[in-house]
JSON list of C-alpha atoms in Angstrom, two decimals:
[
{"chain": "A", "resi": 15, "resn": "PHE", "atom": "CA", "xyz": [0.00, 0.00, 0.00]},
{"chain": "A", "resi": 16, "resn": "PHE", "atom": "CA", "xyz": [1.35, 3.41, -0.99]},
{"chain": "A", "resi": 17, "resn": "GLY", "atom": "CA", "xyz": [1.97, 6.20, 1.47]},
{"chain": "A", "resi": 18, "resn": "GLY", "atom": "CA", "xyz": [0.94, 9.83, 1.43]},
{"chain": "A", "resi": 19, "resn": "GLY", "atom": "CA", "xyz": [-0.67, 10.61, 4.76]},
{"chain": "A", "resi": 20, "resn": "TRP", "atom": "CA", "xyz": [-4.04, 9.11, 3.75]},
{"chain": "A", "resi": 21, "resn": "ASN", "atom": "CA", "xyz": [-4.27, 12.28, 1.62]},
{"chain": "A", "resi": 22, "resn": "LYS", "atom": "CA", "xyz": [-2.28, 11.73, -1.57]},
{"chain": "A", "resi": 23, "resn": "GLY", "atom": "CA", "xyz": [-0.27, 9.15, -3.50]},
{"chain": "A", "resi": 24, "resn": "ASN", "atom": "CA", "xyz": [-1.02, 6.34, -5.90]},
{"chain": "A", "resi": 25, "resn": "PRO", "atom": "CA", "xyz": [-0.32, 2.64, -6.42]},
{"chain": "A", "resi": 26, "resn": "SER", "atom": "CA", "xyz": [2.65, 3.31, -8.72]},
{"chain": "A", "resi": 27, "resn": "GLN", "atom": "CA", "xyz": [4.71, 4.16, -5.62]},
{"chain": "A", "resi": 28, "resn": "PHE", "atom": "CA", "xyz": [5.85, 0.56, -5.13]},
{"chain": "A", "resi": 29, "resn": "GLU", "atom": "CA", "xyz": [5.96, -0.44, -8.81]},
{"chain": "A", "resi": 30, "resn": "ALA", "atom": "CA", "xyz": [9.72, -1.10, -8.82]},
{"chain": "A", "resi": 31, "resn": "GLN", "atom": "CA", "xyz": [9.47, -3.32, -5.73]},
{"chain": "A", "resi": 32, "resn": "ALA", "atom": "CA", "xyz": [6.46, -5.20, -7.16]},
{"chain": "A", "resi": 33, "resn": "ASN", "atom": "CA", "xyz": [8.33, -5.80, -10.43]},
{"chain": "A", "resi": 34, "resn": "TYR", "atom": "CA", "xyz": [11.38, -7.02, -8.50]},
{"chain": "A", "resi": 35, "resn": "LEU", "atom": "CA", "xyz": [9.31, -9.54, -6.54]},
{"chain": "A", "resi": 36, "resn": "ALA", "atom": "CA", "xyz": [7.37, -10.63, -9.63]},
{"chain": "A", "resi": 37, "resn": "GLY", "atom": "CA", "xyz": [10.66, -11.20, -11.41]},
{"chain": "A", "resi": 38, "resn": "ARG", "atom": "CA", "xyz": [11.53, -13.71, -8.70]},
{"chain": "A", "resi": 39, "resn": "GLY", "atom": "CA", "xyz": [8.33, -15.73, -9.03]},
{"chain": "A", "resi": 40, "resn": "MET", "atom": "CA", "xyz": [6.13, -13.97, -6.49]},
{"chain": "A", "resi": 41, "resn": "VAL", "atom": "CA", "xyz": [2.75, -12.46, -7.20]},
{"chain": "A", "resi": 42, "resn": "ALA", "atom": "CA", "xyz": [2.85, -8.78, -6.24]},
{"chain": "A", "resi": 43, "resn": "LEU", "atom": "CA", "xyz": [-0.27, -6.64, -6.20]},
{"chain": "A", "resi": 44, "resn": "ARG", "atom": "CA", "xyz": [-0.56, -2.89, -5.61]},
{"chain": "A", "resi": 45, "resn": "ALA", "atom": "CA", "xyz": [-3.89, -1.68, -4.29]},
{"chain": "A", "resi": 46, "resn": "ASP", "atom": "CA", "xyz": [-5.55, 1.70, -4.56]},
{"chain": "A", "resi": 47, "resn": "TYR", "atom": "CA", "xyz": [-7.64, 3.25, -1.80]},
{"chain": "A", "resi": 48, "resn": "ARG", "atom": "CA", "xyz": [-9.70, 6.38, -1.24]},
{"chain": "A", "resi": 49, "resn": "LEU", "atom": "CA", "xyz": [-7.86, 9.53, -0.17]},
{"chain": "A", "resi": 50, "resn": "LYS", "atom": "CA", "xyz": [-8.82, 12.65, 1.75]},
{"chain": "A", "resi": 51, "resn": "SER", "atom": "CA", "xyz": [-7.73, 14.96, -1.08]},
{"chain": "A", "resi": 52, "resn": "LYS", "atom": "CA", "xyz": [-9.79, 13.20, -3.76]},
{"chain": "A", "resi": 53, "resn": "ASP", "atom": "CA", "xyz": [-12.60, 11.54, -1.84]},
{"chain": "A", "resi": 54, "resn": "GLY", "atom": "CA", "xyz": [-12.90, 13.52, 1.39]},
{"chain": "A", "resi": 55, "resn": "VAL", "atom": "CA", "xyz": [-12.38, 10.47, 3.60]},
{"chain": "A", "resi": 56, "resn": "SER", "atom": "CA", "xyz": [-10.67, 9.95, 6.95]},
{"chain": "A", "resi": 57, "resn": "PRO", "atom": "CA", "xyz": [-8.08, 7.20, 7.60]},
{"chain": "A", "resi": 58, "resn": "ASP", "atom": "CA", "xyz": [-10.68, 4.69, 8.85]},
{"chain": "A", "resi": 59, "resn": "LYS", "atom": "CA", "xyz": [-12.20, 4.62, 5.35]},
{"chain": "A", "resi": 60, "resn": "CYS", "atom": "CA", "xyz": [-8.71, 4.00, 3.92]},
{"chain": "A", "resi": 61, "resn": "VAL", "atom": "CA", "xyz": [-8.43, 1.04, 6.32]},
{"chain": "A", "resi": 62, "resn": "GLU", "atom": "CA", "xyz": [-11.79, -0.26, 5.07]},
{"chain": "A", "resi": 63, "resn": "ASP", "atom": "CA", "xyz": [-10.47, -0.12, 1.51]},
{"chain": "A", "resi": 64, "resn": "ALA", "atom": "CA", "xyz": [-7.23, -1.93, 2.42]},
{"chain": "A", "resi": 65, "resn": "ARG", "atom": "CA", "xyz": [-9.10, -4.71, 4.21]},
{"chain": "A", "resi": 66, "resn": "SER", "atom": "CA", "xyz": [-11.51, -4.97, 1.26]},
{"chain": "A", "resi": 67, "resn": "ALA", "atom": "CA", "xyz": [-8.51, -5.35, -1.06]},
{"chain": "A", "resi": 68, "resn": "MET", "atom": "CA", "xyz": [-7.15, -8.17, 1.09]},
{"chain": "A", "resi": 69, "resn": "ARG", "atom": "CA", "xyz": [-10.53, -9.92, 1.00]},
{"chain": "A", "resi": 70, "resn": "TRP", "atom": "CA", "xyz": [-10.65, -9.52, -2.78]},
{"chain": "A", "resi": 71, "resn": "ILE", "atom": "CA", "xyz": [-7.15, -11.02, -3.10]},
{"chain": "A", "resi": 72, "resn": "ARG", "atom": "CA", "xyz": [-8.07, -13.96, -0.89]},
{"chain": "A", "resi": 73, "resn": "ALA", "atom": "CA", "xyz": [-11.41, -14.53, -2.70]},
{"chain": "A", "resi": 74, "resn": "ASN", "atom": "CA", "xyz": [-9.62, -14.47, -6.07]},
{"chain": "A", "resi": 75, "resn": "ALA", "atom": "CA", "xyz": [-6.51, -16.37, -4.99]},
{"chain": "A", "resi": 76, "resn": "ALA", "atom": "CA", "xyz": [-7.11, -19.33, -7.31]},
{"chain": "A", "resi": 77, "resn": "SER", "atom": "CA", "xyz": [-7.42, -17.17, -10.45]},
{"chain": "A", "resi": 78, "resn": "LEU", "atom": "CA", "xyz": [-4.39, -15.11, -9.33]},
{"chain": "A", "resi": 79, "resn": "GLY", "atom": "CA", "xyz": [-2.32, -18.26, -8.82]},
{"chain": "A", "resi": 80, "resn": "ILE", "atom": "CA", "xyz": [-1.55, -17.60, -5.18]},
{"chain": "A", "resi": 81, "resn": "ASP", "atom": "CA", "xyz": [-1.84, -19.52, -1.94]},
{"chain": "A", "resi": 82, "resn": "PRO", "atom": "CA", "xyz": [-4.49, -17.71, 0.16]},
{"chain": "A", "resi": 83, "resn": "GLY", "atom": "CA", "xyz": [-2.64, -18.88, 3.27]},
{"chain": "A", "resi": 84, "resn": "LYS", "atom": "CA", "xyz": [0.58, -17.07, 2.33]},
{"chain": "A", "resi": 85, "resn": "ILE", "atom": "CA", "xyz": [-0.35, -13.44, 1.84]},
{"chain": "A", "resi": 86, "resn": "VAL", "atom": "CA", "xyz": [2.02, -10.72, 3.03]},
{"chain": "A", "resi": 87, "resn": "ALA", "atom": "CA", "xyz": [0.78, -7.14, 3.46]},
{"chain": "A", "resi": 88, "resn": "SER", "atom": "CA", "xyz": [3.27, -4.35, 2.99]},
{"chain": "A", "resi": 89, "resn": "GLY", "atom": "CA", "xyz": [3.34, -0.58, 2.72]},
{"chain": "A", "resi": 90, "resn": "GLY", "atom": "CA", "xyz": [5.06, 2.65, 3.62]},
{"chain": "A", "resi": 91, "resn": "SER", "atom": "CA", "xyz": [3.95, 5.38, 6.01]},
{"chain": "A", "resi": 92, "resn": "ALA", "atom": "CA", "xyz": [0.13, 5.63, 5.74]},
{"chain": "A", "resi": 93, "resn": "GLY", "atom": "CA", "xyz": [0.33, 2.55, 3.52]},
{"chain": "A", "resi": 94, "resn": "GLY", "atom": "CA", "xyz": [2.32, 0.78, 6.23]},
{"chain": "A", "resi": 95, "resn": "HIS", "atom": "CA", "xyz": [-0.48, 1.62, 8.62]},
{"chain": "A", "resi": 96, "resn": "LEU", "atom": "CA", "xyz": [-3.02, 0.12, 6.20]},
{"chain": "A", "resi": 97, "resn": "ALA", "atom": "CA", "xyz": [-0.94, -3.03, 5.85]},
{"chain": "A", "resi": 98, "resn": "ALA", "atom": "CA", "xyz": [-0.61, -3.25, 9.65]},
{"chain": "A", "resi": 99, "resn": "CYS", "atom": "CA", "xyz": [-4.41, -3.02, 9.93]},
{"chain": "A", "resi": 100, "resn": "CYS", "atom": "CA", "xyz": [-4.51, -6.06, 7.66]},
{"chain": "A", "resi": 101, "resn": "GLY", "atom": "CA", "xyz": [-2.68, -7.92, 10.41]},
{"chain": "A", "resi": 102, "resn": "MET", "atom": "CA", "xyz": [-5.50, -7.30, 12.87]},
{"chain": "A", "resi": 103, "resn": "ALA", "atom": "CA", "xyz": [-8.33, -9.75, 13.40]},
{"chain": "A", "resi": 104, "resn": "GLU", "atom": "CA", "xyz": [-10.81, -6.87, 13.58]},
{"chain": "A", "resi": 105, "resn": "SER", "atom": "CA", "xyz": [-10.63, -3.27, 12.44]},
{"chain": "A", "resi": 106, "resn": "ALA", "atom": "CA", "xyz": [-12.61, -0.88, 10.26]},
{"chain": "A", "resi": 107, "resn": "ASP", "atom": "CA", "xyz": [-14.46, -3.00, 7.72]},
{"chain": "A", "resi": 108, "resn": "ASP", "atom": "CA", "xyz": [-16.73, -2.04, 4.85]},
{"chain": "A", "resi": 109, "resn": "PRO", "atom": "CA", "xyz": [-20.24, -3.18, 5.85]},
{"chain": "A", "resi": 110, "resn": "ASN", "atom": "CA", "xyz": [-20.75, -4.42, 2.27]},
{"chain": "A", "resi": 111, "resn": "ASP", "atom": "CA", "xyz": [-17.80, -6.84, 2.47]},
{"chain": "A", "resi": 112, "resn": "ASP", "atom": "CA", "xyz": [-18.22, -10.57, 2.93]},
{"chain": "A", "resi": 113, "resn": "LEU", "atom": "CA", "xyz": [-16.80, -10.69, 6.45]},
{"chain": "A", "resi": 114, "resn": "THR", "atom": "CA", "xyz": [-16.52, -14.49, 6.27]},
{"chain": "A", "resi": 115, "resn": "ILE", "atom": "CA", "xyz": [-13.46, -13.88, 4.07]},
{"chain": "A", "resi": 116, "resn": "SER", "atom": "CA", "xyz": [-10.45, -12.97, 6.18]},
{"chain": "A", "resi": 117, "resn": "ALA", "atom": "CA", "xyz": [-8.73, -9.65, 5.59]},
{"chain": "A", "resi": 118, "resn": "ARG", "atom": "CA", "xyz": [-5.79, -10.82, 7.68]},
{"chain": "A", "resi": 119, "resn": "ALA", "atom": "CA", "xyz": [-2.33, -11.22, 6.20]},
{"chain": "A", "resi": 120, "resn": "GLN", "atom": "CA", "xyz": [0.00, -13.99, 7.31]},
{"chain": "A", "resi": 121, "resn": "ALA", "atom": "CA", "xyz": [2.96, -11.61, 7.64]},
{"chain": "A", "resi": 122, "resn": "LEU", "atom": "CA", "xyz": [3.63, -7.85, 7.60]},
{"chain": "A", "resi": 123, "resn": "LEU", "atom": "CA", "xyz": [6.49, -5.94, 5.98]},
{"chain": "A", "resi": 124, "resn": "LEU", "atom": "CA", "xyz": [6.18, -2.32, 7.11]},
{"chain": "A", "resi": 125, "resn": "PHE", "atom": "CA", "xyz": [8.16, 0.79, 6.19]},
{"chain": "A", "resi": 126, "resn": "ASN", "atom": "CA", "xyz": [7.81, 3.71, 8.64]},
{"chain": "A", "resi": 127, "resn": "PRO", "atom": "CA", "xyz": [4.16, 2.88, 9.47]},
{"chain": "A", "resi": 128, "resn": "VAL", "atom": "CA", "xyz": [1.80, 4.65, 11.84]},
{"chain": "A", "resi": 129, "resn": "MET", "atom": "CA", "xyz": [1.04, 2.03, 14.50]},
{"chain": "A", "resi": 130, "resn": "SER", "atom": "CA", "xyz": [-1.33, 3.98, 16.74]},
{"chain": "A", "resi": 131, "resn": "PHE", "atom": "CA", "xyz": [-3.95, 6.71, 16.44]},
{"chain": "A", "resi": 132, "resn": "MET", "atom": "CA", "xyz": [-4.23, 6.98, 20.23]},
{"chain": "A", "resi": 133, "resn": "HIS", "atom": "CA", "xyz": [-2.11, 10.14, 20.29]},
{"chain": "A", "resi": 134, "resn": "MET", "atom": "CA", "xyz": [-3.66, 13.60, 19.89]},
{"chain": "A", "resi": 135, "resn": "GLU", "atom": "CA", "xyz": [-1.97, 14.55, 16.62]},
{"chain": "A", "resi": 136, "resn": "LEU", "atom": "CA", "xyz": [-3.20, 11.41, 14.87]},
{"chain": "A", "resi": 137, "resn": "ALA", "atom": "CA", "xyz": [-6.54, 11.17, 16.69]},
{"chain": "A", "resi": 138, "resn": "GLY", "atom": "CA", "xyz": [-7.35, 14.53, 15.11]},
{"chain": "A", "resi": 139, "resn": "ARG", "atom": "CA", "xyz": [-7.36, 12.82, 11.73]},
{"chain": "A", "resi": 140, "resn": "VAL", "atom": "CA", "xyz": [-10.48, 10.94, 12.85]},
{"chain": "A", "resi": 141, "resn": "ASN", "atom": "CA", "xyz": [-12.00, 14.03, 14.50]},
{"chain": "A", "resi": 142, "resn": "GLY", "atom": "CA", "xyz": [-10.79, 12.94, 17.94]},
{"chain": "A", "resi": 143, "resn": "ASP", "atom": "CA", "xyz": [-13.14, 9.93, 17.91]},
{"chain": "A", "resi": 144, "resn": "THR", "atom": "CA", "xyz": [-11.35, 7.60, 20.34]},
{"chain": "A", "resi": 145, "resn": "GLU", "atom": "CA", "xyz": [-13.47, 4.60, 19.32]},
{"chain": "A", "resi": 146, "resn": "ILE", "atom": "CA", "xyz": [-12.39, 4.93, 15.69]},
{"chain": "A", "resi": 147, "resn": "ALA", "atom": "CA", "xyz": [-8.81, 5.77, 16.72]},
{"chain": "A", "resi": 148, "resn": "ARG", "atom": "CA", "xyz": [-8.63, 2.56, 18.76]},
{"chain": "A", "resi": 149, "resn": "LYS", "atom": "CA", "xyz": [-10.25, 0.52, 15.97]},
{"chain": "A", "resi": 150, "resn": "ILE", "atom": "CA", "xyz": [-7.48, 1.49, 13.52]},
{"chain": "A", "resi": 151, "resn": "SER", "atom": "CA", "xyz": [-4.54, 1.32, 15.95]},
{"chain": "A", "resi": 152, "resn": "PRO", "atom": "CA", "xyz": [-2.54, -1.89, 15.45]},
{"chain": "A", "resi": 153, "resn": "THR", "atom": "CA", "xyz": [-0.79, -1.47, 18.83]},
{"chain": "A", "resi": 154, "resn": "GLU", "atom": "CA", "xyz": [-4.18, -1.70, 20.55]},
{"chain": "A", "resi": 155, "resn": "HIS", "atom": "CA", "xyz": [-4.93, -5.04, 18.87]},
{"chain": "A", "resi": 156, "resn": "LEU", "atom": "CA", "xyz": [-1.77, -7.04, 19.45]},
{"chain": "A", "resi": 157, "resn": "ALA", "atom": "CA", "xyz": [-2.54, -10.64, 20.37]},
{"chain": "A", "resi": 158, "resn": "ALA", "atom": "CA", "xyz": [-0.77, -13.98, 20.51]},
{"chain": "A", "resi": 159, "resn": "ASP", "atom": "CA", "xyz": [-1.93, -14.69, 16.95]},
{"chain": "A", "resi": 160, "resn": "THR", "atom": "CA", "xyz": [-0.84, -11.37, 15.45]},
{"chain": "A", "resi": 161, "resn": "PRO", "atom": "CA", "xyz": [1.12, -12.13, 12.26]},
{"chain": "A", "resi": 162, "resn": "PRO", "atom": "CA", "xyz": [4.90, -11.78, 12.30]},
{"chain": "A", "resi": 163, "resn": "CYS", "atom": "CA", "xyz": [5.98, -8.25, 11.45]},
{"chain": "A", "resi": 164, "resn": "ILE", "atom": "CA", "xyz": [9.17, -6.52, 10.42]},
{"chain": "A", "resi": 165, "resn": "LEU", "atom": "CA", "xyz": [9.37, -2.75, 10.88]},
{"chain": "A", "resi": 166, "resn": "PHE", "atom": "CA", "xyz": [11.79, -0.46, 9.05]},
{"chain": "A", "resi": 167, "resn": "PHE", "atom": "CA", "xyz": [12.51, 3.09, 10.23]},
{"chain": "A", "resi": 168, "resn": "GLY", "atom": "CA", "xyz": [15.16, 5.73, 9.79]},
{"chain": "A", "resi": 169, "resn": "SER", "atom": "CA", "xyz": [16.84, 6.71, 13.05]},
{"chain": "A", "resi": 170, "resn": "GLN", "atom": "CA", "xyz": [15.35, 10.24, 12.88]},
{"chain": "A", "resi": 171, "resn": "ASP", "atom": "CA", "xyz": [11.80, 9.20, 11.90]},
{"chain": "A", "resi": 172, "resn": "ARG", "atom": "CA", "xyz": [9.30, 10.82, 14.25]},
{"chain": "A", "resi": 173, "resn": "LEU", "atom": "CA", "xyz": [6.89, 7.88, 13.89]},
{"chain": "A", "resi": 174, "resn": "LYS", "atom": "CA", "xyz": [9.48, 5.47, 15.29]},
{"chain": "A", "resi": 175, "resn": "ALA", "atom": "CA", "xyz": [8.37, 6.07, 18.89]},
{"chain": "A", "resi": 176, "resn": "LEU", "atom": "CA", "xyz": [4.92, 4.69, 18.06]},
{"chain": "A", "resi": 177, "resn": "ALA", "atom": "CA", "xyz": [6.50, 1.64, 16.46]},
{"chain": "A", "resi": 178, "resn": "ASP", "atom": "CA", "xyz": [8.78, 1.17, 19.47]},
{"chain": "A", "resi": 179, "resn": "GLU", "atom": "CA", "xyz": [5.64, 1.06, 21.62]},
{"chain": "A", "resi": 180, "resn": "TYR", "atom": "CA", "xyz": [4.21, -1.62, 19.26]},
{"chain": "A", "resi": 181, "resn": "ALA", "atom": "CA", "xyz": [7.43, -3.64, 19.35]},
{"chain": "A", "resi": 182, "resn": "ALA", "atom": "CA", "xyz": [7.67, -3.50, 23.16]},
{"chain": "A", "resi": 183, "resn": "LYS", "atom": "CA", "xyz": [4.10, -4.65, 23.52]},
{"chain": "A", "resi": 184, "resn": "ALA", "atom": "CA", "xyz": [4.63, -7.40, 20.92]},
{"chain": "A", "resi": 185, "resn": "ARG", "atom": "CA", "xyz": [7.55, -8.78, 22.93]}
]
């Protein structure tokens, strides 16, 4: 999932990485999702779209030639947050989705993701609604069956503190 603060960006962001993986025999898909700048949505709607994309991938696994039990979600920044929400058993889901199809990835590869909306700056992106903020905060949903996750951050990244909180809780 591409980054851009849930406000901008497009699926071409990870084209080079997708081509690299495809060139090594993997199936790599890049998903689009609604954005604040184009669609007037808040991050919880972006999460709905990401989880819908995962359900679509799983439902179409046979025609895509993939094993539905070996799906990795990945993304950067806001896209890393969306991928992390695809590691949660429950989150923001589109009420029109077939919820019998899992949106959950088997592993997460995350580049500078937002891992919690439970801090004022980020909670403001969902109008301070703590119920929604909690629903889309991966740190709040860690469990024994949370998929394995690798987090990548630069040493000066301001989002790293939120990921450190996730990592400490995961341990």
